[in-house]
PDB file of C-alpha atoms in Angstrom:
ATOM      1  CA  UNK F   1      -0.617 -25.826 -19.529  1.00 71.00           C
ATOM      2  CA  UNK F   2      -3.272 -26.904 -22.003  1.00 83.00           C
ATOM      3  CA  UNK F   3      -6.298 -26.375 -19.768  1.00 84.00           C
ATOM      4  CA  UNK F   4      -8.098 -23.330 -18.436  1.00 83.00           C
ATOM      5  CA  UNK F   5     -10.052 -23.381 -15.190  1.00 85.00           C
ATOM      6  CA  UNK F   6     -12.606 -20.635 -14.657  1.00 87.00           C
ATOM      7  CA  UNK F   7     -13.018 -19.821 -10.978  1.00 86.00           C
ATOM      8  CA  UNK F   8     -15.657 -17.303  -9.913  1.00 89.00           C
ATOM      9  CA  UNK F   9     -15.468 -15.762  -6.441  1.00 88.00           C
ATOM     10  CA  UNK F  10     -15.840 -12.559  -4.475  1.00 87.00           C
ATOM     11  CA  UNK F  11     -13.208 -13.694  -1.966  1.00 89.00           C
ATOM     12  CA  UNK F  12     -10.093 -11.859  -3.072  1.00 87.00           C
ATOM     13  CA  UNK F  13      -7.736 -13.850  -0.824  1.00 87.00           C
ATOM     14  CA  UNK F  14      -8.700 -16.942  -2.849  1.00 90.00           C
ATOM     15  CA  UNK F  15      -7.960 -15.107  -6.074  1.00 89.00           C
ATOM     16  CA  UNK F  16      -4.547 -14.059  -4.776  1.00 86.00           C
ATOM     17  CA  UNK F  17      -3.715 -17.612  -3.631  1.00 88.00           C
ATOM     18  CA  UNK F  18      -5.014 -19.581  -6.627  1.00 89.00           C
ATOM     19  CA  UNK F  19      -5.038 -17.530  -9.809  1.00 88.00           C
ATOM     20  CA  UNK F  20      -2.403 -16.714 -12.429  1.00 85.00           C
ATOM     21  CA  UNK F  21      -4.697 -14.392 -14.352  1.00 90.00           C
ATOM     22  CA  UNK F  22      -7.639 -12.303 -13.137  1.00 91.00           C
ATOM     23  CA  UNK F  23     -10.706 -11.035 -14.947  1.00 92.00           C
ATOM     24  CA  UNK F  24     -12.776  -8.509 -12.998  1.00 91.00           C
ATOM     25  CA  UNK F  25     -16.303  -7.771 -14.148  1.00 91.00           C
ATOM     26  CA  UNK F  26     -18.197  -4.746 -12.842  1.00 92.00           C
ATOM     27  CA  UNK F  27     -21.885  -4.339 -13.695  1.00 91.00           C
ATOM     28  CA  UNK F  28     -21.587  -6.641 -16.696  1.00 91.00           C
ATOM     29  CA  UNK F  29     -18.471  -4.980 -18.141  1.00 93.00           C
ATOM     30  CA  UNK F  30     -14.944  -6.337 -18.010  1.00 92.00           C
ATOM     31  CA  UNK F  31     -12.790  -3.781 -16.154  1.00 92.00           C
ATOM     32  CA  UNK F  32      -9.600  -5.855 -15.844  1.00 91.00           C
ATOM     33  CA  UNK F  33      -7.994  -8.865 -17.509  1.00 93.00           C
ATOM     34  CA  UNK F  34      -4.365  -9.477 -16.544  1.00 92.00           C
ATOM     35  CA  UNK F  35      -1.979 -11.017 -14.024  1.00 90.00           C
ATOM     36  CA  UNK F  36      -2.095  -9.876 -10.402  1.00 87.00           C
ATOM     37  CA  UNK F  37       1.375  -8.295 -10.718  1.00 84.00           C
ATOM     38  CA  UNK F  38       0.331  -6.224 -13.744  1.00 86.00           C
ATOM     39  CA  UNK F  39      -2.894  -5.140 -12.031  1.00 87.00           C
ATOM     40  CA  UNK F  40      -0.888  -4.095  -8.955  1.00 81.00           C
ATOM     41  CA  UNK F  41       1.501  -2.043 -11.081  1.00 77.00           C
ATOM     42  CA  UNK F  42      -1.358  -0.375 -12.954  1.00 80.00           C
ATOM     43  CA  UNK F  43      -3.315   0.474  -9.796  1.00 79.00           C
ATOM     44  CA  UNK F  44      -0.478   1.505  -7.493  1.00 75.00           C
ATOM     45  CA  UNK F  45       0.086   5.216  -7.413  1.00 78.00           C
ATOM     46  CA  UNK F  46       2.981   4.933  -4.978  1.00 84.00           C
ATOM     47  CA  UNK F  47       5.387   2.433  -3.485  1.00 87.00           C
ATOM     48  CA  UNK F  48       4.902   1.799   0.240  1.00 90.00           C
ATOM     49  CA  UNK F  49       7.571   0.590   2.654  1.00 95.00           C
ATOM     50  CA  UNK F  50       7.128  -0.272   6.322  1.00 96.00           C
ATOM     51  CA  UNK F  51      10.211   0.308   8.451  1.00 97.00           C
ATOM     52  CA  UNK F  52      10.840  -0.223  12.150  1.00 97.00           C
ATOM     53  CA  UNK F  53      13.920   0.921  14.020  1.00 97.00           C
ATOM     54  CA  UNK F  54      15.231  -0.239  17.403  1.00 96.00           C
ATOM     55  CA  UNK F  55      15.410   3.342  18.637  1.00 93.00           C
ATOM     56  CA  UNK F  56      13.629   6.598  17.938  1.00 89.00           C
ATOM     57  CA  UNK F  57      14.143   8.247  14.548  1.00 93.00           C
ATOM     58  CA  UNK F  58      12.516  11.581  13.760  1.00 93.00           C
ATOM     59  CA  UNK F  59      10.040  11.863  10.916  1.00 94.00           C
ATOM     60  CA  UNK F  60      12.042  14.880   9.686  1.00 96.00           C
ATOM     61  CA  UNK F  61      15.041  12.618   9.036  1.00 96.00           C
ATOM     62  CA  UNK F  62      12.816  10.108   7.236  1.00 97.00           C
ATOM     63  CA  UNK F  63      11.295  12.818   5.029  1.00 96.00           C
ATOM     64  CA  UNK F  64      14.812  13.782   3.897  1.00 95.00           C
ATOM     65  CA  UNK F  65      15.497  10.306   2.485  1.00 95.00           C
ATOM     66  CA  UNK F  66      15.778  10.666  -1.281  1.00 93.00           C
ATOM     67  CA  UNK F  67      12.560   9.581  -2.959  1.00 93.00           C
ATOM     68  CA  UNK F  68      10.303   9.714   0.124  1.00 95.00           C
ATOM     69  CA  UNK F  69       7.068  11.592  -0.575  1.00 93.00           C
ATOM     70  CA  UNK F  70       5.130  10.850   2.612  1.00 93.00           C
ATOM     71  CA  UNK F  71       5.802   9.536   6.139  1.00 96.00           C
ATOM     72  CA  UNK F  72       3.158   8.059   8.437  1.00 95.00           C
ATOM     73  CA  UNK F  73       3.913   7.031  12.026  1.00 95.00           C
ATOM     74  CA  UNK F  74       2.383   3.585  12.702  1.00 94.00           C
ATOM     75  CA  UNK F  75       3.638   3.179  16.283  1.00 93.00           C
ATOM     76  CA  UNK F  76       6.714   3.985  18.334  1.00 91.00           C
ATOM     77  CA  UNK F  77       9.726   3.613  16.010  1.00 95.00           C
ATOM     78  CA  UNK F  78       7.570   2.084  13.216  1.00 97.00           C
ATOM     79  CA  UNK F  79       6.690   4.035  10.073  1.00 97.00           C
ATOM     80  CA  UNK F  80       5.135   3.646   6.645  1.00 95.00           C
ATOM     81  CA  UNK F  81       6.914   5.623   3.935  1.00 96.00           C
ATOM     82  CA  UNK F  82       5.670   6.361   0.433  1.00 93.00           C
ATOM     83  CA  UNK F  83       7.682   6.983  -2.719  1.00 92.00           C
ATOM     84  CA  UNK F  84       6.861   7.122  -6.401  1.00 86.00           C
ATOM     85  CA  UNK F  85       5.861   3.721  -7.754  1.00 79.00           C
ATOM     86  CA  UNK F  86       9.188   3.130  -9.556  1.00 80.00           C
ATOM     87  CA  UNK F  87      11.412   4.170  -6.623  1.00 88.00           C
ATOM     88  CA  UNK F  88      12.895   1.621  -4.215  1.00 92.00           C
ATOM     89  CA  UNK F  89      13.765   3.514  -1.029  1.00 96.00           C
ATOM     90  CA  UNK F  90      14.840   0.427   0.948  1.00 96.00           C
ATOM     91  CA  UNK F  91      18.595   0.795   0.271  1.00 97.00           C
ATOM     92  CA  UNK F  92      18.448   4.425   1.439  1.00 96.00           C
ATOM     93  CA  UNK F  93      16.596   3.393   4.610  1.00 97.00           C
ATOM     94  CA  UNK F  94      19.185   0.719   5.313  1.00 97.00           C
ATOM     95  CA  UNK F  95      21.919   3.322   4.876  1.00 96.00           C
ATOM     96  CA  UNK F  96      20.027   5.725   7.176  1.00 96.00           C
ATOM     97  CA  UNK F  97      19.921   3.076   9.913  1.00 97.00           C
ATOM     98  CA  UNK F  98      23.679   2.562   9.572  1.00 96.00           C
ATOM     99  CA  UNK F  99      24.382   6.319   9.586  1.00 95.00           C
ATOM    100  CA  UNK F 100      22.150   6.897  12.632  1.00 95.00           C
ATOM    101  CA  UNK F 101      23.571   3.787  14.338  1.00 96.00           C
ATOM    102  CA  UNK F 102      20.112   2.369  15.024  1.00 97.00           C
ATOM    103  CA  UNK F 103      18.989  -1.219  14.660  1.00 97.00           C
ATOM    104  CA  UNK F 104      16.784  -1.953  11.663  1.00 97.00           C
ATOM    105  CA  UNK F 105      14.083  -4.350  12.921  1.00 97.00           C
ATOM    106  CA  UNK F 106      11.795  -4.390   9.872  1.00 97.00           C
ATOM    107  CA  UNK F 107      12.080  -3.249   6.272  1.00 97.00           C
ATOM    108  CA  UNK F 108       9.246  -4.479   4.063  1.00 95.00           C
ATOM    109  CA  UNK F 109       7.731  -3.383   0.756  1.00 91.00           C
ATOM    110  CA  UNK F 110       3.947  -3.373   0.920  1.00 87.00           C
ATOM    111  CA  UNK F 111       1.935  -4.748  -1.993  1.00 80.00           C
ATOM    112  CA  UNK F 112      -1.584  -3.791  -3.023  1.00 77.00           C
ATOM    113  CA  UNK F 113      -3.984  -6.512  -1.935  1.00 80.00           C
ATOM    114  CA  UNK F 114      -6.435  -8.028  -4.396  1.00 85.00           C
ATOM    115  CA  UNK F 115      -9.197  -6.610  -2.186  1.00 85.00           C
ATOM    116  CA  UNK F 116      -7.830  -3.091  -2.665  1.00 82.00           C
ATOM    117  CA  UNK F 117      -7.394  -3.607  -6.427  1.00 84.00           C
ATOM    118  CA  UNK F 118     -10.948  -4.949  -6.721  1.00 87.00           C
ATOM    119  CA  UNK F 119     -12.369  -1.992  -4.770  1.00 86.00           C
ATOM    120  CA  UNK F 120     -10.508   0.538  -6.893  1.00 83.00           C
ATOM    121  CA  UNK F 121     -11.599  -1.064 -10.170  1.00 86.00           C
ATOM    122  CA  UNK F 122     -15.229  -1.407  -9.134  1.00 87.00           C
ATOM    123  CA  UNK F 123     -15.473   1.814  -7.094  1.00 82.00           C
ATOM    124  CA  UNK F 124     -16.809  -0.227  -4.248  1.00 62.00           C
TER     125      UNK F 124
END
């Protein structure tokens, strides 16, 4: 609590695993100085959820879920849905699975990786 360790790396997985606070420097200028969670919230333009059903569900039905702004088919019965950053669509997807009487195999909120955050902040 009384010590600070400065750790310099370009390996973002290490940053994500080891650091409480992140400082990102781009071309000699500090472009970020905060916790990973705050950086994620600042960078994220949308909330992403991956969902997989046991049976086929049409993308039209998924687009009608309140809050969904975009639907991408990942594979058979597996989709990535986008919503505004402050909208949690998981309860509505759970309800959809119950209403459609289909098994819900996966329901996971995706988080911005440190690699993605770094690329966006350094345009690289």
